[in-house]
PDB file of C-alpha atoms and ligand atoms in Angstrom:
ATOM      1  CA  UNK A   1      -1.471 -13.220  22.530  1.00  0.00           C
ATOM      2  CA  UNK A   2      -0.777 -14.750  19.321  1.00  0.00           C
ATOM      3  CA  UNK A   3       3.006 -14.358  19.043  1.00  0.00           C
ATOM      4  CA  UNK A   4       4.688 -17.245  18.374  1.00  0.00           C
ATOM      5  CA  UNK A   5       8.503 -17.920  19.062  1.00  0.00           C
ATOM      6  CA  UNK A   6      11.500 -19.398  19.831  1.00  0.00           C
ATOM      7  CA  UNK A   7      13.892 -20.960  22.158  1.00  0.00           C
ATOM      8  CA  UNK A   8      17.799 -20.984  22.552  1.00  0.00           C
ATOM      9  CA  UNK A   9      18.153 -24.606  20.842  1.00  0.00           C
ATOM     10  CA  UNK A  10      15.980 -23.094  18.085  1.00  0.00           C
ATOM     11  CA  UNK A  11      12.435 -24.821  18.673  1.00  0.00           C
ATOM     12  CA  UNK A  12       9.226 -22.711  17.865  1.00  0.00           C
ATOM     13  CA  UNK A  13       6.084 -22.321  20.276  1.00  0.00           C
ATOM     14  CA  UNK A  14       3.011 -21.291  18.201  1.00  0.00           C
ATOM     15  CA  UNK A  15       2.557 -18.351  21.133  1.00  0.00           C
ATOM     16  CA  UNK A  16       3.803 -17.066  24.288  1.00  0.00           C
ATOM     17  CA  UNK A  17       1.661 -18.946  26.415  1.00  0.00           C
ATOM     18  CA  UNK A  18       2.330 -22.451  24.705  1.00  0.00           C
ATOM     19  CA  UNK A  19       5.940 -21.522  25.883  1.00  0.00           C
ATOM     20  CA  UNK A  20       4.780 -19.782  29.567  1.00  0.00           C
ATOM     21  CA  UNK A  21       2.421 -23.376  30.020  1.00  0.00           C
ATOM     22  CA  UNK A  22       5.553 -26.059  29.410  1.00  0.00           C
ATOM     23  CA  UNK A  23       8.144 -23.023  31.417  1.00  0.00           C
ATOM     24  CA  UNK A  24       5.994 -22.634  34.714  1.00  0.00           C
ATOM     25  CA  UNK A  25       2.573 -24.541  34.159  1.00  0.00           C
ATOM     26  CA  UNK A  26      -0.355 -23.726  35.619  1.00  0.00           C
ATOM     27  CA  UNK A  27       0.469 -21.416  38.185  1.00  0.00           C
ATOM     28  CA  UNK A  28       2.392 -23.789  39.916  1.00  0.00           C
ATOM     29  CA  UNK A  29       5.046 -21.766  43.057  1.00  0.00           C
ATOM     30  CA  UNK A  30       7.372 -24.807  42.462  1.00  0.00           C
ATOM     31  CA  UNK A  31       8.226 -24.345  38.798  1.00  0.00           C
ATOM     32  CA  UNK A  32       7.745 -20.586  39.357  1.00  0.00           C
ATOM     33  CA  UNK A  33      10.588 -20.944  41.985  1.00  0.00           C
ATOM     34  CA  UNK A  34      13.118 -23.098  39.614  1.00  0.00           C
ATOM     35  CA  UNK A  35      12.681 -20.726  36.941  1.00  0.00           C
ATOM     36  CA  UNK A  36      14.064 -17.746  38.855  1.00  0.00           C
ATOM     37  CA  UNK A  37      16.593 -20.159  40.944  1.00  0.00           C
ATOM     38  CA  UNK A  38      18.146 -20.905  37.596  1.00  0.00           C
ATOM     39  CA  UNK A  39      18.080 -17.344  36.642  1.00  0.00           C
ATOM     40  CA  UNK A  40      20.088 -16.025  39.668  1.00  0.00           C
ATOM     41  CA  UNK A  41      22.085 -19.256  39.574  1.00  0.00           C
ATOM     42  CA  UNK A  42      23.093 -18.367  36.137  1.00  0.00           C
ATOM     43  CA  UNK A  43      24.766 -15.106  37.064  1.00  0.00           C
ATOM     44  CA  UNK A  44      25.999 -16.443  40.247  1.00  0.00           C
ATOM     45  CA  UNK A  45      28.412 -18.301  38.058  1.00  0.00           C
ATOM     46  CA  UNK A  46      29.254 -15.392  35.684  1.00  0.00           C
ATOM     47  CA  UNK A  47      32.527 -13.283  36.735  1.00  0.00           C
ATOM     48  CA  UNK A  48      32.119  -9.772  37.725  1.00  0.00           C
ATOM     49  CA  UNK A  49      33.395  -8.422  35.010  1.00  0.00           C
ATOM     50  CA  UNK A  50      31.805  -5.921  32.024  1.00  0.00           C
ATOM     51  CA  UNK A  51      32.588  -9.109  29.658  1.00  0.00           C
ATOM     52  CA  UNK A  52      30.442 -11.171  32.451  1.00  0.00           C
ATOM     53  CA  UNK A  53      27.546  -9.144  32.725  1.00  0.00           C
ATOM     54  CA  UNK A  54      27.703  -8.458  29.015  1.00  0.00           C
ATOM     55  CA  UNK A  55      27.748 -12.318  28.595  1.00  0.00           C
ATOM     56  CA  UNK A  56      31.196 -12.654  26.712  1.00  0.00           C
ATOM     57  CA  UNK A  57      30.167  -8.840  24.516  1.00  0.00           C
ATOM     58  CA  UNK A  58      32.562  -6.324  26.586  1.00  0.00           C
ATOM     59  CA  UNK A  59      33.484  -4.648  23.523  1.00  0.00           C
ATOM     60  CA  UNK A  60      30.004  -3.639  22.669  1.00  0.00           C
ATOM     61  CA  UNK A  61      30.536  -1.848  25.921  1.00  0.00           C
ATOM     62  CA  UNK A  62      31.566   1.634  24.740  1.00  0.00           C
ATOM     63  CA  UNK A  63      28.832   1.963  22.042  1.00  0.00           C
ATOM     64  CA  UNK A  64      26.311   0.867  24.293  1.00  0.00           C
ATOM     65  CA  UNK A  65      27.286   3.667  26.780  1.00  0.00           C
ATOM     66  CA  UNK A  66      27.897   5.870  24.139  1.00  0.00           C
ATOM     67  CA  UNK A  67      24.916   6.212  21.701  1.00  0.00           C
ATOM     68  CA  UNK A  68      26.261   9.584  19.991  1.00  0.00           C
ATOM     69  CA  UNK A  69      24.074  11.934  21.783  1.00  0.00           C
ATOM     70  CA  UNK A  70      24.404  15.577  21.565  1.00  0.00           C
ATOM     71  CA  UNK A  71      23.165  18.478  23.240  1.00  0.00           C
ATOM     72  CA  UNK A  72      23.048  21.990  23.313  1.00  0.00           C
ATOM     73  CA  UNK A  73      23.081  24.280  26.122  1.00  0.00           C
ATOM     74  CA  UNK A  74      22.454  27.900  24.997  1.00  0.00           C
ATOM     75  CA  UNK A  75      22.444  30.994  26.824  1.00  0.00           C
ATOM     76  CA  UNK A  76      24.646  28.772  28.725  1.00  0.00           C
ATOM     77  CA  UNK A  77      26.512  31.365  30.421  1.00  0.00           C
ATOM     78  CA  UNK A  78      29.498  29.661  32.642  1.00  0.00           C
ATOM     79  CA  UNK A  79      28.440  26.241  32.056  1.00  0.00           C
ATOM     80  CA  UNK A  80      26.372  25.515  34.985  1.00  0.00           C
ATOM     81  CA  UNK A  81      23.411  23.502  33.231  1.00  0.00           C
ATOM     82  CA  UNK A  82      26.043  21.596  31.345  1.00  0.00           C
ATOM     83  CA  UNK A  83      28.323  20.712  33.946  1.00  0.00           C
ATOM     84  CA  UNK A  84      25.798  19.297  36.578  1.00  0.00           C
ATOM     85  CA  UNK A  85      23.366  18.108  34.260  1.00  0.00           C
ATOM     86  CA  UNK A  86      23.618  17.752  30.190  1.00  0.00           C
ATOM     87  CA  UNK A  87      27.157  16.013  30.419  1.00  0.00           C
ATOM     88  CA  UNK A  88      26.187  13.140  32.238  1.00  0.00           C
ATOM     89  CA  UNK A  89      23.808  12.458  29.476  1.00  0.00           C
ATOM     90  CA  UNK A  90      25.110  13.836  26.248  1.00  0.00           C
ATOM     91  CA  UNK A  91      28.638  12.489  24.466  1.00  0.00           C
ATOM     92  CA  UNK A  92      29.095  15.850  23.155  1.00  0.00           C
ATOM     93  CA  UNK A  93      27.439  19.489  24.499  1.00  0.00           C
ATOM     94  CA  UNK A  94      28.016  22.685  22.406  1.00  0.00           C
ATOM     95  CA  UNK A  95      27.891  25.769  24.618  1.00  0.00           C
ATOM     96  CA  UNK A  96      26.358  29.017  23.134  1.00  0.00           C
ATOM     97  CA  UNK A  97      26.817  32.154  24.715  1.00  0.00           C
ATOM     98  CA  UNK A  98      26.716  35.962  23.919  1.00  0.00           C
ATOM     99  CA  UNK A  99      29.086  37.317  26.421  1.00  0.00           C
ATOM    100  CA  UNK A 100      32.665  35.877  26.156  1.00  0.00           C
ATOM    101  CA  UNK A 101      33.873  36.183  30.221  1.00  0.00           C
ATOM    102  CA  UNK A 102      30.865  33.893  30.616  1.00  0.00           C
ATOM    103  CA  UNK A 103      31.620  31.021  27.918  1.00  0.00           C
ATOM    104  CA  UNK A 104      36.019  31.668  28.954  1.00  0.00           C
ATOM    105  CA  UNK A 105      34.729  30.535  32.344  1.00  0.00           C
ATOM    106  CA  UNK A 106      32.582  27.784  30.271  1.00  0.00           C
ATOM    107  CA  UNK A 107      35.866  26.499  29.262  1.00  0.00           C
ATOM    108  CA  UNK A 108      37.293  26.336  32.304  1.00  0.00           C
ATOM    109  CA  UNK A 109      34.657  24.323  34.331  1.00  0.00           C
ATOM    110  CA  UNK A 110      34.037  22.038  31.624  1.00  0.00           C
ATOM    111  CA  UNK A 111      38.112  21.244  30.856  1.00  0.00           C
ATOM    112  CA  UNK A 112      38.431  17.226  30.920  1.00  0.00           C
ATOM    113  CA  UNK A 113      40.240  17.893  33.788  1.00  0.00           C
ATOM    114  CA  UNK A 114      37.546  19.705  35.690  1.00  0.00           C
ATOM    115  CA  UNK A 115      35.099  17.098  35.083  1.00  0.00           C
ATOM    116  CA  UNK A 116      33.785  13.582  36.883  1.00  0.00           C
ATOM    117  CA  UNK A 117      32.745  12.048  33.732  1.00  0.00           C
ATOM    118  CA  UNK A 118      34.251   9.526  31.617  1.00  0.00           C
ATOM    119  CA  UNK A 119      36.614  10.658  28.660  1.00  0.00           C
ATOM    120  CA  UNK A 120      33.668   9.565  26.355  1.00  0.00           C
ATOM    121  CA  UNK A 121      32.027  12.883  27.580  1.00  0.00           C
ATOM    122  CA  UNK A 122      32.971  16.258  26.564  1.00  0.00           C
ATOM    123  CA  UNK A 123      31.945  19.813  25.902  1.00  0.00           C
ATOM    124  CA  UNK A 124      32.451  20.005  22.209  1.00  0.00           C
ATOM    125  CA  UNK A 125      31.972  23.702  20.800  1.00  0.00           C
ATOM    126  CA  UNK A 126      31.933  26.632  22.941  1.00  0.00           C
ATOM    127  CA  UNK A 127      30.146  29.199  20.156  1.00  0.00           C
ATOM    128  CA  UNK A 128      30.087  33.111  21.123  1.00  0.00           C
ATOM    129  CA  UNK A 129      26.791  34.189  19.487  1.00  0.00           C
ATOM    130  CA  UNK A 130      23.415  35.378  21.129  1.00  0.00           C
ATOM    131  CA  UNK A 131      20.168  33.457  20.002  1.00  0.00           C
ATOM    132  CA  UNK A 132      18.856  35.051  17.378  1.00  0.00           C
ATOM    133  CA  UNK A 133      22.076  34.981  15.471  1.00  0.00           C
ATOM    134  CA  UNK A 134      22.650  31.109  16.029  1.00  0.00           C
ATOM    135  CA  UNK A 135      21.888  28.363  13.177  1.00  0.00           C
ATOM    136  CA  UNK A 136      23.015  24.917  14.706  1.00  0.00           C
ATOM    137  CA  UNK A 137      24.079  21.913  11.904  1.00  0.00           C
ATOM    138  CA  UNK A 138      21.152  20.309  10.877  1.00  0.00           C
ATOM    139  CA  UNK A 139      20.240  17.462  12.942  1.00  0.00           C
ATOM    140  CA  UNK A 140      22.946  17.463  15.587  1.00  0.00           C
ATOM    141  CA  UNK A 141      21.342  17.561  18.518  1.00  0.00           C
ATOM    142  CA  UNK A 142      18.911  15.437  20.606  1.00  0.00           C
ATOM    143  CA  UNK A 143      18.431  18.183  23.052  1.00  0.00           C
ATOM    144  CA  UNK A 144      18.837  21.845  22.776  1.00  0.00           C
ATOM    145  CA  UNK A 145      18.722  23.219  26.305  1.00  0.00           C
ATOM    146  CA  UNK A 146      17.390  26.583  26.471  1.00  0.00           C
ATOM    147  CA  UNK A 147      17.419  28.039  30.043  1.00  0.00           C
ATOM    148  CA  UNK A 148      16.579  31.136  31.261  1.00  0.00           C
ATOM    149  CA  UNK A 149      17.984  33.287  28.186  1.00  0.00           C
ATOM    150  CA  UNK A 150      15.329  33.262  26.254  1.00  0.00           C
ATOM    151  CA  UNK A 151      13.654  36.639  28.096  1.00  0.00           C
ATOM    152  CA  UNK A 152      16.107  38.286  26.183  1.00  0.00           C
ATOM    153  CA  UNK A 153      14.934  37.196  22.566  1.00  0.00           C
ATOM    154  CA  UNK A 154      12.228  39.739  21.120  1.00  0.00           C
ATOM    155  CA  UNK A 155       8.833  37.666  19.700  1.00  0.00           C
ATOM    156  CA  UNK A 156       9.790  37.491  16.637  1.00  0.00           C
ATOM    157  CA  UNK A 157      13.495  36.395  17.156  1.00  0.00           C
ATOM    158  CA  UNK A 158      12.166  34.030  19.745  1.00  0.00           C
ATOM    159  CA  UNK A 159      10.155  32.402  17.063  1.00  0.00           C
ATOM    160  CA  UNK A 160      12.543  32.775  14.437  1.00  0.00           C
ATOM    161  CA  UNK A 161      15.198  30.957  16.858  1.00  0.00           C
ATOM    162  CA  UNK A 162      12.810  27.965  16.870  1.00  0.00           C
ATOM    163  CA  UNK A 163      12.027  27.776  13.660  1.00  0.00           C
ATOM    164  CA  UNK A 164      15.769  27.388  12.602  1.00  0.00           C
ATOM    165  CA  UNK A 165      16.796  25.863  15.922  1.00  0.00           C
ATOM    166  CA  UNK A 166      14.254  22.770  14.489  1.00  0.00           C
ATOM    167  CA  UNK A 167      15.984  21.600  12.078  1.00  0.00           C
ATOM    168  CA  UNK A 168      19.357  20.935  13.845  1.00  0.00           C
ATOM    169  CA  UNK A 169      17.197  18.634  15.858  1.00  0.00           C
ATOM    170  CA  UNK A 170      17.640  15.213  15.307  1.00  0.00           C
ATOM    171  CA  UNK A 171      14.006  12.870  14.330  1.00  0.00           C
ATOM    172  CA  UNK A 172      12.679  12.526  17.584  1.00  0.00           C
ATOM    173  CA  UNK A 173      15.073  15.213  19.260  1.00  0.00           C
ATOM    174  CA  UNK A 174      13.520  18.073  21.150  1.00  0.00           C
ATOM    175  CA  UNK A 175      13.777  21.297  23.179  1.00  0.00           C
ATOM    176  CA  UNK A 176      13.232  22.430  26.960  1.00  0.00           C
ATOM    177  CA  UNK A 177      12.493  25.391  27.979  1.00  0.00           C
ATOM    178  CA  UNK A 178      13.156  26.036  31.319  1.00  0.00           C
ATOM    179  CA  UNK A 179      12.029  29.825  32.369  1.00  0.00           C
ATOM    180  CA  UNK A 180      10.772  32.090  34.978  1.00  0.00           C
ATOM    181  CA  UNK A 181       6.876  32.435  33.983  1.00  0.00           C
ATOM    182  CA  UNK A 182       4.621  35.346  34.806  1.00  0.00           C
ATOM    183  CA  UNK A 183       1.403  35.262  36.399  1.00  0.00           C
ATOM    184  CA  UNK A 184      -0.383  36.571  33.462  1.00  0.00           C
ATOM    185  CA  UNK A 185       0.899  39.023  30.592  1.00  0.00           C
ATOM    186  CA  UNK A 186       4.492  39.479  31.205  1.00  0.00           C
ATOM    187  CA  UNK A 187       6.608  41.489  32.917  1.00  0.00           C
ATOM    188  CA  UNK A 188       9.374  43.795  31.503  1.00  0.00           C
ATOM    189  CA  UNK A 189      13.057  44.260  32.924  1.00  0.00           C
ATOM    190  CA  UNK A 190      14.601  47.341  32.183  1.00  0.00           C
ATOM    191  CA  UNK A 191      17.655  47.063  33.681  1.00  0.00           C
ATOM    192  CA  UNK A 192      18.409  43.933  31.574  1.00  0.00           C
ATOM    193  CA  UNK A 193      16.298  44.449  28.322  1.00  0.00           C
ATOM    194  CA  UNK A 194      14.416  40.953  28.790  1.00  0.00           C
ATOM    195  CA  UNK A 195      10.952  39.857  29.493  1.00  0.00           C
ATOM    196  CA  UNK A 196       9.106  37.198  31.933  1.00  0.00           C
ATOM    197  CA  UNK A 197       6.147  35.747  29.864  1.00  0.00           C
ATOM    198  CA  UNK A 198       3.192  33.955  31.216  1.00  0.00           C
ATOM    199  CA  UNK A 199       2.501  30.451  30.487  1.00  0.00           C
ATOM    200  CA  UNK A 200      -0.338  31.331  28.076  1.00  0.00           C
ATOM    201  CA  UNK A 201       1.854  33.930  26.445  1.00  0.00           C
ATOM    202  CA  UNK A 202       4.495  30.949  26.006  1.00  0.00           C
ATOM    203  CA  UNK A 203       1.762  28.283  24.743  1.00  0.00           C
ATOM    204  CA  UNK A 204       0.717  31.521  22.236  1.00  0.00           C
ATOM    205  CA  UNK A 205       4.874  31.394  21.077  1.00  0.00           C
ATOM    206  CA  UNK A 206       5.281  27.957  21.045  1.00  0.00           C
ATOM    207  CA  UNK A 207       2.046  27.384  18.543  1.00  0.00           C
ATOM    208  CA  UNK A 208       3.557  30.094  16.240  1.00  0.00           C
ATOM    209  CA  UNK A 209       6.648  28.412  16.149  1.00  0.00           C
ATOM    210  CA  UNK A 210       4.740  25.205  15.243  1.00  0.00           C
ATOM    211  CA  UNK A 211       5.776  23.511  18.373  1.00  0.00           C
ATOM    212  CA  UNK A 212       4.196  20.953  20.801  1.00  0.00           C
ATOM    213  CA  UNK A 213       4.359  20.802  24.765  1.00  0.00           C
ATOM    214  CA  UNK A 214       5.364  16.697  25.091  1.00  0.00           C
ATOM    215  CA  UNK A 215       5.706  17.286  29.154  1.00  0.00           C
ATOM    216  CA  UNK A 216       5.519  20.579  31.075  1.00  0.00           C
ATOM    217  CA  UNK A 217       6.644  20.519  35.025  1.00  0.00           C
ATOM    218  CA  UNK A 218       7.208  23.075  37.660  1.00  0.00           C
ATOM    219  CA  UNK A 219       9.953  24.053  39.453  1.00  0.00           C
ATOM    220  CA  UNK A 220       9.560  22.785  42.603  1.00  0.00           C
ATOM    221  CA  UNK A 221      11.827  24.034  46.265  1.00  0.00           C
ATOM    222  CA  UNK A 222      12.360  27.821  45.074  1.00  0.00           C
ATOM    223  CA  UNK A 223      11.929  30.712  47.647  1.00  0.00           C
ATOM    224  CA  UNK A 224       8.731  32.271  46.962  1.00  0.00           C
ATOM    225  CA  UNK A 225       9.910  35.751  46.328  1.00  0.00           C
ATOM    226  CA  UNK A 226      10.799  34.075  43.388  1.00  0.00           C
ATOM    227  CA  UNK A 227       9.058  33.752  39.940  1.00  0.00           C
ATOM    228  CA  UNK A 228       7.497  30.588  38.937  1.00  0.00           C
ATOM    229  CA  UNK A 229       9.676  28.302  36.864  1.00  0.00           C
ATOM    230  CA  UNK A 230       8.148  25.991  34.348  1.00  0.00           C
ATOM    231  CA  UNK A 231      10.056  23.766  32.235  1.00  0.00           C
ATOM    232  CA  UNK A 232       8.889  22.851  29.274  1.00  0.00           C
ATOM    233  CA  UNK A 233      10.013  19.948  26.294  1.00  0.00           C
ATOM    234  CA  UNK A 234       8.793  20.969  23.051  1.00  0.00           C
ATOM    235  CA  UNK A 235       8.569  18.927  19.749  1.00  0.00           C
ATOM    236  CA  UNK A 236       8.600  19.253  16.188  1.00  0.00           C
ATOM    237  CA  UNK A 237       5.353  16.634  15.974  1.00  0.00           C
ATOM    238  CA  UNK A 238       2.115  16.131  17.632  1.00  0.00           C
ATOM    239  CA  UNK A 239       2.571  14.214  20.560  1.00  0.00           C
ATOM    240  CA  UNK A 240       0.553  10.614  19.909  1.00  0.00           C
ATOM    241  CA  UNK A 241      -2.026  10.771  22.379  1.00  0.00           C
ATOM    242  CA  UNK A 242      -3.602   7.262  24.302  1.00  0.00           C
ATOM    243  CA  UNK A 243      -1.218   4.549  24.324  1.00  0.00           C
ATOM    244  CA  UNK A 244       2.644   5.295  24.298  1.00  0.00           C
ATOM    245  CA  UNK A 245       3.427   1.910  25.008  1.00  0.00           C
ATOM    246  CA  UNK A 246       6.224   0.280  22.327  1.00  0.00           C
ATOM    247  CA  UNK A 247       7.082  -3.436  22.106  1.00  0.00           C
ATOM    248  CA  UNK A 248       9.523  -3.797  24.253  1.00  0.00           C
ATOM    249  CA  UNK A 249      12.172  -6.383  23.728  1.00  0.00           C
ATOM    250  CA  UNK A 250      12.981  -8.240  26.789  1.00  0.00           C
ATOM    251  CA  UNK A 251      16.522  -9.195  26.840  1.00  0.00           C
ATOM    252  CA  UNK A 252      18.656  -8.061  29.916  1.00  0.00           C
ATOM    253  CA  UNK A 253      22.414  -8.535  27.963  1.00  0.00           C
ATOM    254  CA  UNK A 254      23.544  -8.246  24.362  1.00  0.00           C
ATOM    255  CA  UNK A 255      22.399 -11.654  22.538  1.00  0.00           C
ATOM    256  CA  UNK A 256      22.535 -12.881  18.733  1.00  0.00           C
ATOM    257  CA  UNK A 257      19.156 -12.515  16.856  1.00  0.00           C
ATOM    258  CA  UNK A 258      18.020 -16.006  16.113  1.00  0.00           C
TER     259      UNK A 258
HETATM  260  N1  LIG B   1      21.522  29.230  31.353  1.00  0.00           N
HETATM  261  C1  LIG B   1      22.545  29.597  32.306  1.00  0.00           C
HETATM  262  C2  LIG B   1      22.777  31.106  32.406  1.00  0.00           C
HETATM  263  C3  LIG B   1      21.580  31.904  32.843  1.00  0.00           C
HETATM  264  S1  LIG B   1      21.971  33.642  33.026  1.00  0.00           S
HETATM  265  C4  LIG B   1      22.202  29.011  33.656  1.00  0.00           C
HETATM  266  O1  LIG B   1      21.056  28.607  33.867  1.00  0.00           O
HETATM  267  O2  LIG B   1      23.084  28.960  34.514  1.00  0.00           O
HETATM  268  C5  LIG B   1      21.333  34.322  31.486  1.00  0.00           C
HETATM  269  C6  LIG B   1      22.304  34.142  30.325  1.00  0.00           C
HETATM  270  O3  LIG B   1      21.669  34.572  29.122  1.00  0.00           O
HETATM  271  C7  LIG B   1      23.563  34.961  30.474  1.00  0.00           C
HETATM  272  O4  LIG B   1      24.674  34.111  30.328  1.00  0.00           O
HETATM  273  C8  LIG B   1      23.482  35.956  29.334  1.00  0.00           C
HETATM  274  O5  LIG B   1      24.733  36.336  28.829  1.00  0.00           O
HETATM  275  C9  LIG B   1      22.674  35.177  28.331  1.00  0.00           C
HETATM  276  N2  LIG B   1      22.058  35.972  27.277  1.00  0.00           N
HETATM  277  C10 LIG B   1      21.727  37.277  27.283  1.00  0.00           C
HETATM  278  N3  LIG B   1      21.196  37.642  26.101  1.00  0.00           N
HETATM  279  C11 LIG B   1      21.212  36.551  25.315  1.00  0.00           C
HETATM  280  C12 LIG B   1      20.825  36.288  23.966  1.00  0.00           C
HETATM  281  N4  LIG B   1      20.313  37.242  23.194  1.00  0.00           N
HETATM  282  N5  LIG B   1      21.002  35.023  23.481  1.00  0.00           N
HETATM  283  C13 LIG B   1      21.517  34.057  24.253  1.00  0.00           C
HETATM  284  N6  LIG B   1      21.891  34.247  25.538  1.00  0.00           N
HETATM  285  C14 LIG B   1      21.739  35.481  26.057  1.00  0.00           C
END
């Protein structure tokens, strides 16, 4: 690898293994075993403390938990999907929901006081509107959360939902789609006015709305008398295919750039 680089007291190795040679020569267990003693004995003498482990940064602390994420969580009826799930991982979570005793009760699981997260978490808007009247801000969210609502949405509304839903997604945000699926066509509810498509009938939806399955998984543990539940993360660009892999920088704390 021809990456050169540096060191802490600013000296420059022509490449990594110039550097990996002079750290741990030539696969020697002795120098091997200093370099990882003086690893753990560097932390051994660092106070446990968030201004220890973030090596004299605490007050990077916050935004580093915090990294102003924001999801939606529509159809969200009382708040379940937010309050076990998108609130541990979102700052902020919007709520949309048709039917108001639903998204009251929304408001009343997901009070501060009703929830074990920290303050920096919250549900932020609690919106009474049904999906194919909603238009979010453009590029709010990371996520938008759609589970098992969208039955109710007509083809054309469903479609029209993504289509505007896109562009309150942030670059690089995207959608799941968690739902019952059909084994083949779909099935119609007429009690309820909604409708359990199949996974082709989905992938047929999903193309019109000019969006891409990045992962698909099934629902695993439910009774079989149930329907099949696939979840599904969509995005707004073609997946790369072959190798995902990013550089990676390999620092464990928060350190100056040299
Ligand atoms: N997603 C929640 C609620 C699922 S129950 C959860 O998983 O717990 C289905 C929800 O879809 C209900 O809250 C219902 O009011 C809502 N819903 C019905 N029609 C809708 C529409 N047109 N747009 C959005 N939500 C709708």
């Amino acid at each position: 690898m021809e990456i050169g680089g540096l060191d802490s007291d600013g000296r420059t190795f022509r490449n990594a293994e110039e550097m990996w040679t002079e750290e741990l020569g030539h696969g020697d267990p002795h120098k091997k075993s200093l370099w990882y003693n003086k690893g753990i004995n560097y932390w051994q003498g660092v106070e446990a403390t968030v201004d220890g482990v973030l090596g004299g940064y605490g007050h990077v602390n916050a935004p580093d938990i915090k990294f102003a994420s924001t999801g939606a969580d529509c159809g969200s009826g009382i708040g379940r999907v937010t309050k076990n799930l998108l609130i541990r991982y979102f700052n902020e979570v919007d709520l949309l929901e048709p039917v108001s005793h639903f998204l009251e009760s929304a408001r009343v699981n997901l009070a501060p006081e009703n929830l074990m997260v920290s303050e920096l978490h919250k549900a932020a808007n609690f919106y009474c509107v049904p999906l194919q009247e909603f238009t979010p801000d453009a590029e709010r969210y990371d996520i938008i959360w759609v589970q098992w609502c969208i039955g109710h949405l007509a083809d054309d509304d469903f479609i029209a939902f993504f289509k505007r839903a896109k562009l309150g997604l942030k670059p690089g945000g995207l959608f799941v789609l968690k739902e019952n699926i059909a084994r083949a066509g779909f099935v119609l509810d007429k009690e309820d006015k909604s409708i359990t498509r199949s996974d082709s009938y989905f992938k047929e939806l999903f193309n019109q709305c000019g969006l891409y399955i990045y992962k698909m998984k099934d629902q695993k543990e439910f009774p079989d008398e149930l329907f099949a539940v696939k979840m599904y993360a969509l995005t707004t660009e073609m997946p790369r295919q072959g190798n995902r892999s990013r550089p990676k920088r390999t620092t464990n704390r928060p350190a100056i750039i040299r």
